[in-house]
Amino acid sequence: MAVPAVFLALFFAYPVAAITARGLHDGGRWHPERFAQVLTDPGIGGVLWFTLWQAAASTALTVALALPGAYVLARYDFPGRRVVRAVVTVPFVLPTVVVGSAFLGLLGRGGLLQEWGLPPVGGPPAILLAHVFFNYAVVVRVVGGLWAQLDPRQEEAARVLGASRWAAWRAVTLPALAPSVAAAALTVFLFTFTSFGVVQILGGPRHATLEVEIYRQTAHLLDLPTAAVLTLVQFAAVAALLAGHARTVRRHRGTRGLVDAAGTARRPRGARQWALLTAVLVQIAVLLVTPLAVLVERSLNGPDGYGLAHYRALASAEGGTFAVAPLEAIGNSLAYAAVATGIALVVGGLAAVALTLPESGRRAGRLVRGFDALLMLPLGTSAVTVGFGFLIALDEPPLDLRSSWILVPLAQALVGVPFVVRTLLPVLRAVDDRLREAAAVLGASPARVWREVDLPLVRRALLVAAGFAFAVSLGEFGATVFIARADAPTLPVAVARLLGRAGEANYGQAMALSTVLMLVCAAVLLALESVRTDRSGEL
């Protein structure tokens, strides 16, 4: 537990505390009155209200639209099911700037919708649709993972006893699913509450979440006191959400009547089941595939018709947007993400092992649960604050890293560690302790027990964890936008810079880079689907 704790302390807690303290402490004293000054500001009140209601609306819409998909992918076996699962998961690991770009090309001014003669859609409606696109996979994986393990014979028994289909589902299946639905909803709320890239691109100047406002106060207005107050408000909200999430996950693990997920999926039978399958596949095509297809179409739509003009333009640094050719951002991102994945696997793997060690006493159990929640905090804490905190805090020996390339992988690894932990934990907890004890009795050292017993059982899960860490590191934007050097931009930073400049050429190149990033993430997810072993639905 020491290595993960030190990593989080140095590269998460310390930068966040440093930037927050700088905003609330000057002139030799603290200024708690700034909380009242900021929180009573009508403009900030509007930001808080928009953050809350768009997160609540996004969560309700996502759960409502994704539950049928979770059921179909959990209980129906059909040709192409694995590919559909991968397609559903691709949006979740896409960078938020790519999602924003896709919906900009579909719904925004000059987008496909306007070309069809319809008015462009922006602001809250576009944001809500983008959040559904982004978080659909959360409900499918969390709820569908448990749904696939529920014994269908329990509901069938209720039907035999005279209950209607709806009554049997309400009395038997819904109570068993409730913890996973709550966990999925809390996760979606967390991601939409802290939304940054999507809102920044689609929201315009009138609509901002807390995260976007923190970025505006920090990068544009240089108002660190206001940014510090908003960071602490967001941190408190995220801590409360994570506490609720932890409770629902513990209830999820206590669900009874679980069976092997592979044995519950059946081929659709009858017109009703085939109609439901068709409706879900159409829904997935409209909600998830169409924005990605529009992204590709916009990238190919050049000044002289369809072609590769925008892709060829990426090889040139002309135009002054970058010090180097935008194409170099691809190599930079792949290299950074590879290093970040290595860091995340080491830190997250050690943390997962520590969380599966036997607990002795209630106090030890609380410590382990607290450490588990701490590992999830980087997902909900302002990435903007972390990135700016890196510049403020890591500028003196022995941690003078401001000019070092390692800053970017460190920031990306902070986001990757929670995914590694959530992927490895279910598999490690499933390992029979008697196997470890038998190896120890035979004289094996703890290191050899891990190498000979645990590693062969979790090898495939490690590959899945590495893939997820690589994909999310590739798309990290909130912190990287502060620390990526001008001569070594990452793909998300390059996309954001291109979208921030006027002109069809810049827009087309942004679509082209977004398409490249989307294809890389899709390839990683398709590879993961072939080795995926954990079907419990825990993120």
XYZ file of C-alpha atoms in Angstrom:
539
model
C 0.000 0.000 0.000
C 3.011 2.287 0.514
C 3.880 2.820 -3.176
C 0.331 3.755 -4.290
C -0.101 5.996 -1.231
C 3.185 7.840 -1.925
C 2.294 8.190 -5.620
C -1.103 9.716 -4.815
C 0.383 11.952 -2.140
C 3.107 13.372 -4.401
C 1.264 13.668 -7.696
C -2.330 14.187 -6.631
C -2.773 15.453 -3.070
C 0.289 17.731 -3.057
C -0.436 19.610 -6.343
C -4.142 20.002 -5.512
C -3.348 21.235 -1.986
C -0.681 23.619 -3.306
C -2.887 25.317 -5.887
C -5.812 25.493 -3.455
C -3.662 26.960 -0.678
C -2.257 29.582 -3.034
C -5.772 30.713 -3.839
C -6.952 30.919 -0.208
C -3.771 32.125 1.512
C -1.971 35.384 0.866
C -0.692 38.279 2.884
C 0.423 35.861 5.584
C -3.064 34.678 6.505
C -5.952 32.519 5.343
C -9.082 34.032 3.821
C -12.118 31.827 4.587
C -14.411 34.730 3.755
C -13.703 34.050 0.099
C -16.084 31.091 0.261
C -19.004 33.409 1.002
C -17.835 35.921 -1.606
C -17.629 33.298 -4.348
C -20.693 31.224 -3.483
C -22.972 34.272 -3.213
C -21.932 35.532 -6.636
C -24.979 35.227 -8.974
C -22.779 34.093 -11.871
C -21.237 31.295 -9.817
C -24.697 30.356 -8.554
C -25.778 29.890 -12.155
C -22.778 27.655 -12.812
C -23.566 25.507 -9.759
C -27.210 25.172 -10.783
C -26.348 24.262 -14.375
C -23.777 21.711 -13.169
C -26.334 20.001 -10.932
C -29.329 19.936 -13.251
C -27.439 18.895 -16.391
C -25.783 16.071 -14.420
C -29.142 14.912 -13.045
C -30.833 15.140 -16.453
C -27.922 13.388 -18.178
C -28.004 10.581 -15.610
C -31.758 10.017 -15.876
C -31.651 10.051 -19.685
C -28.645 7.726 -19.851
C -30.135 5.158 -17.460
C -33.498 5.195 -19.236
C -31.987 4.727 -22.698
C -29.259 2.237 -21.728
C -31.267 -0.225 -19.587
C -32.811 -1.994 -22.628
C -29.325 -2.307 -24.112
C -27.996 -3.728 -20.842
C -30.753 -6.370 -20.860
C -30.264 -7.368 -24.494
C -26.478 -7.658 -24.267
C -26.783 -9.590 -20.999
C -29.507 -12.069 -21.923
C -29.504 -12.393 -25.738
C -26.941 -14.367 -27.715
C -26.763 -13.252 -31.336
C -24.167 -13.014 -34.134
C -21.903 -10.024 -33.671
C -22.661 -9.661 -29.965
C -18.974 -9.222 -29.082
C -18.530 -6.526 -31.724
C -21.632 -4.699 -30.454
C -20.242 -4.795 -26.898
C -16.998 -3.254 -28.153
C -18.880 -0.587 -30.146
C -20.878 0.309 -27.029
C -17.692 0.648 -24.972
C -15.690 2.720 -27.478
C -17.422 6.057 -26.649
C -16.608 5.666 -22.952
C -12.844 5.680 -23.530
C -12.910 8.362 -26.223
C -11.437 11.720 -25.216
C -14.100 14.248 -24.342
C -12.785 16.601 -27.020
C -13.386 13.884 -29.633
C -16.954 13.404 -28.380
C -17.471 17.158 -28.504
C -16.033 17.264 -32.029
C -18.317 14.442 -33.187
C -21.461 16.179 -31.928
C -20.233 19.505 -33.261
C -19.960 17.913 -36.703
C -23.433 16.402 -36.333
C -25.450 19.093 -34.535
C -23.437 22.329 -34.635
C -23.324 25.194 -37.106
C -22.153 23.908 -40.480
C -22.790 20.364 -39.281
C -24.675 17.570 -40.966
C -27.993 18.538 -39.352
C -27.806 22.022 -40.862
C -26.872 20.604 -44.254
C -30.127 18.625 -44.144
C -32.043 21.885 -43.758
C -32.633 21.575 -40.006
C -31.593 24.192 -37.438
C -28.363 23.470 -35.550
C -28.650 22.163 -32.007
C -26.327 23.429 -29.307
C -26.239 24.194 -25.609
C -27.961 21.891 -23.100
C -29.703 19.547 -25.630
C -26.400 18.827 -27.378
C -24.624 18.392 -24.034
C -27.226 15.893 -22.774
C -27.027 13.825 -25.964
C -23.231 13.822 -25.832
C -23.317 12.670 -22.203
C -25.657 9.800 -23.125
C -23.241 8.849 -25.900
C -20.310 8.998 -23.510
C -21.855 7.095 -20.570
C -24.117 4.531 -22.257
C -21.412 1.899 -21.699
C -21.362 2.526 -17.927
C -24.950 1.314 -17.536
C -24.455 -1.569 -19.981
C -21.339 -2.839 -18.214
C -22.403 -2.283 -14.605
C -26.087 -3.254 -14.810
C -25.696 -5.714 -17.684
C -22.789 -7.432 -15.963
C -24.975 -8.255 -12.950
C -28.080 -8.945 -15.056
C -26.158 -11.640 -16.942
C -25.396 -13.366 -13.640
C -28.938 -13.377 -12.217
C -30.532 -16.806 -12.352
C -33.480 -16.513 -14.796
C -35.184 -19.475 -13.112
C -36.150 -17.248 -10.171
C -38.276 -15.019 -12.398
C -39.615 -18.079 -14.242
C -40.716 -19.563 -10.911
C -42.691 -16.402 -10.138
C -44.384 -16.668 -13.545
C -45.317 -20.295 -12.854
C -46.930 -19.180 -9.580
C -49.224 -16.875 -11.525
C -47.362 -13.536 -11.582
C -47.507 -11.491 -14.761
C -44.304 -10.740 -16.665
C -44.211 -7.196 -15.243
C -45.046 -8.326 -11.677
C -42.366 -11.041 -11.764
C -39.750 -8.573 -13.009
C -40.750 -5.977 -10.409
C -40.785 -8.429 -7.489
C -37.766 -10.604 -8.364
C -35.375 -8.985 -10.835
C -35.663 -5.282 -9.994
C -34.704 -5.640 -6.285
C -31.658 -7.678 -7.298
C -30.667 -5.105 -9.916
C -31.310 -2.046 -7.749
C -27.773 -1.823 -6.252
C -26.141 -2.042 -9.688
C -28.564 0.517 -11.170
C -27.768 2.865 -8.282
C -24.021 2.284 -8.740
C -24.275 2.973 -12.474
C -26.366 6.105 -11.912
C -23.902 7.462 -9.348
C -21.002 6.776 -11.711
C -22.742 8.555 -14.592
C -23.622 11.478 -12.311
C -19.982 11.710 -11.220
C -18.694 11.841 -14.788
C -21.308 14.363 -15.955
C -20.981 16.506 -12.825
C -17.245 16.939 -13.586
C -17.691 17.177 -17.381
C -15.170 19.443 -19.083
C -14.315 18.845 -22.752
C -17.882 18.156 -23.905
C -19.314 21.229 -22.166
C -16.455 23.478 -23.245
C -16.970 22.600 -26.924
C -20.775 22.356 -27.037
C -21.864 24.683 -24.243
C -20.546 27.954 -25.591
C -19.948 30.977 -23.350
C -23.388 30.769 -21.681
C -23.189 27.234 -20.269
C -20.404 26.081 -17.980
C -19.992 23.312 -15.426
C -17.839 23.709 -12.333
C -14.915 22.139 -14.179
C -15.215 24.537 -17.123
C -15.551 27.502 -14.761
C -12.451 26.397 -12.828
C -10.565 26.303 -16.144
C -11.869 29.765 -17.116
C -10.988 31.288 -13.729
C -7.531 29.690 -13.765
C -6.363 29.960 -17.374
C -8.204 33.036 -18.644
C -8.887 35.262 -15.644
C -6.004 34.132 -13.396
C -8.424 34.306 -10.459
C -6.935 31.623 -8.205
C -9.108 32.394 -5.129
C -12.330 31.740 -7.046
C -10.831 28.653 -8.690
C -9.694 27.348 -5.280
C -13.157 27.744 -3.743
C -14.818 26.011 -6.695
C -12.250 23.210 -6.542
C -13.043 22.549 -2.877
C -16.795 22.628 -3.584
C -16.351 20.104 -6.380
C -14.049 17.993 -4.200
C -16.655 17.842 -1.400
C -19.390 16.850 -3.866
C -17.210 14.154 -5.409
C -16.283 12.763 -1.983
C -19.985 12.458 -1.116
C -20.700 10.743 -4.446
C -17.846 8.285 -3.935
C -19.080 7.464 -0.430
C -22.523 6.682 -1.867
C -20.930 4.677 -4.666
C -18.921 2.605 -2.177
C -22.073 1.699 -0.247
C -23.937 0.625 -3.388
C -20.971 -1.455 -4.571
C -20.911 -3.317 -1.244
C -24.638 -4.058 -1.676
C -23.924 -5.150 -5.249
C -21.389 -7.706 -4.021
C -23.951 -9.071 -1.618
C -26.475 -9.961 -4.343
C -27.547 -13.590 -4.132
C -28.695 -16.046 -6.733
C -25.816 -15.433 -9.149
C -24.847 -17.971 -11.788
C -22.250 -18.213 -14.543
C -22.898 -15.289 -16.890
C -22.037 -17.402 -19.933
C -24.998 -19.686 -19.239
C -27.793 -17.095 -19.124
C -27.608 -15.724 -22.674
C -30.024 -17.338 -25.149
C -30.880 -16.856 -28.791
C -33.927 -14.576 -29.177
C -37.199 -16.469 -29.563
C -40.489 -15.132 -30.802
C -41.422 -11.857 -32.458
C -41.293 -9.846 -29.216
C -37.679 -10.739 -28.417
C -36.513 -10.197 -32.010
C -38.300 -6.832 -32.048
C -36.568 -5.787 -28.815
C -33.168 -6.869 -30.180
C -33.776 -4.928 -33.393
C -34.907 -1.827 -31.499
C -31.783 -1.868 -29.290
C -29.462 -2.329 -32.272
C -31.154 0.596 -34.043
C -30.828 2.672 -30.866
C -27.112 1.880 -30.637
C -26.659 2.749 -34.304
C -28.421 6.116 -33.916
C -27.009 7.152 -30.537
C -23.481 5.762 -30.726
C -22.496 4.926 -34.296
C -23.953 7.952 -36.092
C -21.800 10.585 -34.290
C -18.678 8.525 -34.987
C -19.660 8.107 -38.635
C -20.225 11.876 -38.918
C -16.778 12.434 -37.411
C -15.225 10.328 -40.182
C -17.369 12.032 -42.854
C -16.339 15.527 -41.695
C -12.669 14.491 -41.743
C -12.953 13.354 -45.376
C -14.995 16.341 -46.585
C -12.263 18.568 -47.979
C -12.268 21.819 -49.990
C -12.312 19.884 -53.285
C -14.795 17.211 -52.254
C -14.227 13.988 -50.381
C -10.634 12.886 -50.019
C -7.627 12.811 -47.716
C -6.736 16.507 -47.951
C -7.232 17.139 -44.219
C -5.121 14.111 -43.337
C -2.300 15.216 -45.667
C -2.407 18.693 -44.102
C -1.560 17.165 -40.728
C 2.002 16.570 -41.952
C 2.656 20.326 -42.271
C 3.247 22.914 -39.543
C 2.055 25.762 -41.776
C -0.613 28.022 -40.317
C 1.085 28.776 -37.001
C -1.214 26.665 -34.812
C 1.652 24.388 -33.726
C 5.416 24.618 -33.488
C 5.527 21.173 -35.127
C 3.352 19.304 -37.601
C 0.052 18.162 -36.015
C 0.863 14.634 -37.177
C 3.601 14.460 -34.539
C 0.877 14.610 -31.879
C 0.018 10.996 -32.757
C 3.506 9.747 -31.899
C 3.653 11.930 -28.797
C 0.325 10.585 -27.528
C 1.248 6.957 -28.132
C 4.581 7.360 -26.324
C 3.072 9.248 -23.392
C 0.198 6.767 -23.073
C 2.598 3.801 -23.106
C 4.622 5.258 -20.217
C 1.447 6.235 -18.340
C 0.112 2.696 -18.763
C 3.271 1.247 -17.233
C 3.000 3.601 -14.250
C -0.716 2.894 -13.815
C -0.173 -0.884 -13.931
C 2.519 -0.756 -11.242
C 0.649 1.635 -8.934
C -2.817 0.209 -9.600
C -1.619 -3.400 -9.436
C 0.041 -2.891 -6.050
C -3.063 -1.080 -4.802
C -5.341 -3.898 -5.959
C -3.146 -6.479 -4.225
C -3.186 -4.413 -1.010
C -6.990 -4.186 -1.143
C -7.303 -7.982 -1.327
C -5.072 -8.705 1.679
C -6.914 -10.251 4.653
C -8.471 -7.659 6.973
C -8.021 -7.984 10.737
C -10.620 -6.071 12.658
C -13.174 -3.375 11.914
C -10.585 -0.587 11.950
C -8.493 -2.324 9.300
C -11.609 -2.807 7.195
C -12.403 0.902 7.369
C -8.813 1.738 6.419
C -8.997 -0.496 3.357
C -12.350 0.975 2.284
C -10.986 4.484 2.771
C -7.947 3.686 0.663
C -10.204 2.211 -2.025
C -12.223 5.442 -2.146
C -9.036 7.525 -2.214
C -7.911 5.693 -5.347
C -11.084 6.813 -7.123
C -10.721 10.515 -6.236
C -8.596 11.450 -9.302
C -11.542 10.489 -11.526
C -13.771 13.106 -9.933
C -11.345 15.819 -8.886
C -10.808 18.736 -11.233
C -8.216 17.655 -13.782
C -7.693 21.347 -14.520
C -6.675 21.884 -10.896
C -4.319 18.890 -11.020
C -2.653 20.131 -14.212
C -2.195 23.688 -12.985
C -1.118 22.313 -9.603
C 1.654 20.385 -11.341
C 3.042 23.671 -12.664
C 2.749 25.404 -9.286
C 3.931 22.612 -6.965
C 6.453 20.599 -8.969
C 8.840 23.483 -9.646
C 11.453 23.094 -6.917
C 14.077 20.405 -6.178
C 13.829 17.520 -5.617
C 10.582 17.592 -7.632
C 11.406 20.234 -10.231
C 9.607 18.582 -13.145
C 8.087 21.542 -14.978
C 10.386 21.134 -17.991
C 10.357 17.335 -17.922
C 8.353 15.214 -20.372
C 7.387 12.857 -17.527
C 4.764 15.339 -16.267
C 2.308 14.323 -18.992
C 2.471 10.545 -18.312
C 2.181 11.194 -14.563
C -1.021 13.192 -15.068
C -2.394 10.528 -17.423
C -1.498 7.729 -14.990
C -3.595 9.389 -12.279
C -6.653 8.742 -14.452
C -5.521 5.247 -15.440
C -4.899 3.917 -11.914
C -8.616 3.704 -10.907
C -9.404 1.680 -14.049
C -6.553 -0.732 -13.303
C -7.767 -1.192 -9.725
C -11.413 -1.695 -10.729
C -10.406 -4.247 -13.400
C -8.044 -6.305 -11.233
C -9.986 -6.277 -7.959
C -12.803 -8.693 -8.929
C -10.319 -11.204 -10.342
C -7.947 -11.018 -7.365
C -10.852 -11.378 -4.929
C -11.974 -14.488 -6.788
C -8.632 -16.277 -6.245
C -9.034 -19.029 -3.641
C -6.894 -18.147 -0.601
C -6.281 -21.871 -0.057
C -4.126 -21.924 -3.184
C -1.892 -19.223 -1.745
C -1.786 -20.941 1.642
C -0.851 -24.261 0.059
C 2.005 -22.633 -1.863
C 3.239 -20.935 1.314
C 3.122 -24.214 3.256
C 5.277 -25.784 0.543
C 7.910 -23.127 1.190
C 7.169 -20.519 -1.476
C 8.052 -16.920 -0.641
C 5.330 -14.237 -0.971
C 6.909 -13.105 -4.248
C 6.888 -16.635 -5.623
C 3.302 -17.184 -4.448
C 2.298 -14.121 -6.474
C 4.320 -15.288 -9.483
C 3.148 -18.909 -9.427
C -0.439 -18.587 -8.149
C -1.902 -15.115 -8.699
C -0.177 -14.032 -11.895
C -1.359 -16.939 -14.098
C -4.931 -16.352 -12.899
C -4.914 -12.568 -13.442
C -2.776 -12.394 -16.595
C -5.736 -11.798 -18.889
C -7.204 -9.237 -16.494
C -3.841 -7.440 -16.551
C -4.095 -7.169 -20.329
C -7.598 -5.711 -19.997
C -6.392 -3.257 -17.336
C -3.460 -2.218 -19.529
C -5.791 -1.643 -22.472
C -8.183 0.524 -20.480
C -5.315 2.489 -18.910
C -3.785 3.047 -22.357
C -7.085 4.217 -23.862
C -7.960 6.653 -21.059
C -4.376 7.954 -20.914
C -4.477 8.567 -24.644
C -7.550 10.754 -24.213
C -6.707 12.688 -21.026
C -7.239 16.381 -21.675
C -8.086 18.428 -18.575
C -4.640 18.268 -16.958
C -2.604 17.740 -20.127
C -3.821 21.005 -21.669
C -1.730 22.843 -19.035
C 1.438 20.762 -19.067
C 1.882 19.521 -22.656
C 4.701 21.486 -24.310
C 4.001 23.458 -27.486
C 6.546 21.381 -29.402
C 5.124 18.073 -28.105
C 1.303 18.318 -28.051
C -0.901 15.315 -27.389
C -3.796 14.384 -29.672
C -6.585 15.832 -27.448
C -4.638 19.079 -26.971
C -4.009 19.314 -30.711
C -7.713 18.768 -31.446
C -8.743 21.470 -28.957
C -6.254 23.973 -30.395
C -7.450 23.331 -33.947
C -11.104 23.720 -32.919
C -10.225 26.982 -31.181
C -9.041 28.556 -34.443
C -11.304 29.782 -37.201
C -11.244 28.357 -40.703
C -12.424 25.245 -42.517
C -8.877 23.889 -42.779
C -8.386 23.909 -38.997
C -11.831 22.367 -38.469
C -11.124 19.603 -41.004
C -7.758 18.802 -39.439
C -9.405 18.635 -36.008
C -11.908 16.118 -37.389
C -9.063 14.126 -38.959
C -7.060 13.970 -35.716
C -10.231 13.056 -33.805
C -10.882 10.228 -36.251
C -7.346 8.884 -35.790
C -7.799 8.975 -32.025
C -11.187 7.282 -32.291
C -9.775 4.476 -34.494
C -6.907 3.816 -32.073
C -9.325 3.601 -29.128
C -11.668 1.340 -31.121
C -8.804 -1.003 -31.997
C -7.790 -1.223 -28.332
C -11.380 -1.976 -27.267
C -11.851 -4.674 -29.909
C -8.644 -6.323 -28.716
C -9.823 -6.097 -25.101
C -13.143 -7.726 -25.944
C -11.292 -10.835 -27.148
C -9.473 -11.267 -23.804
C -12.088 -9.847 -21.418
C -12.645 -12.148 -18.462
C -14.402 -10.063 -15.812
C -18.155 -10.048 -16.406
C -19.123 -8.872 -12.978
C -19.780 -5.367 -14.177
C -17.486 -3.606 -11.710
C -15.773 -0.557 -13.167
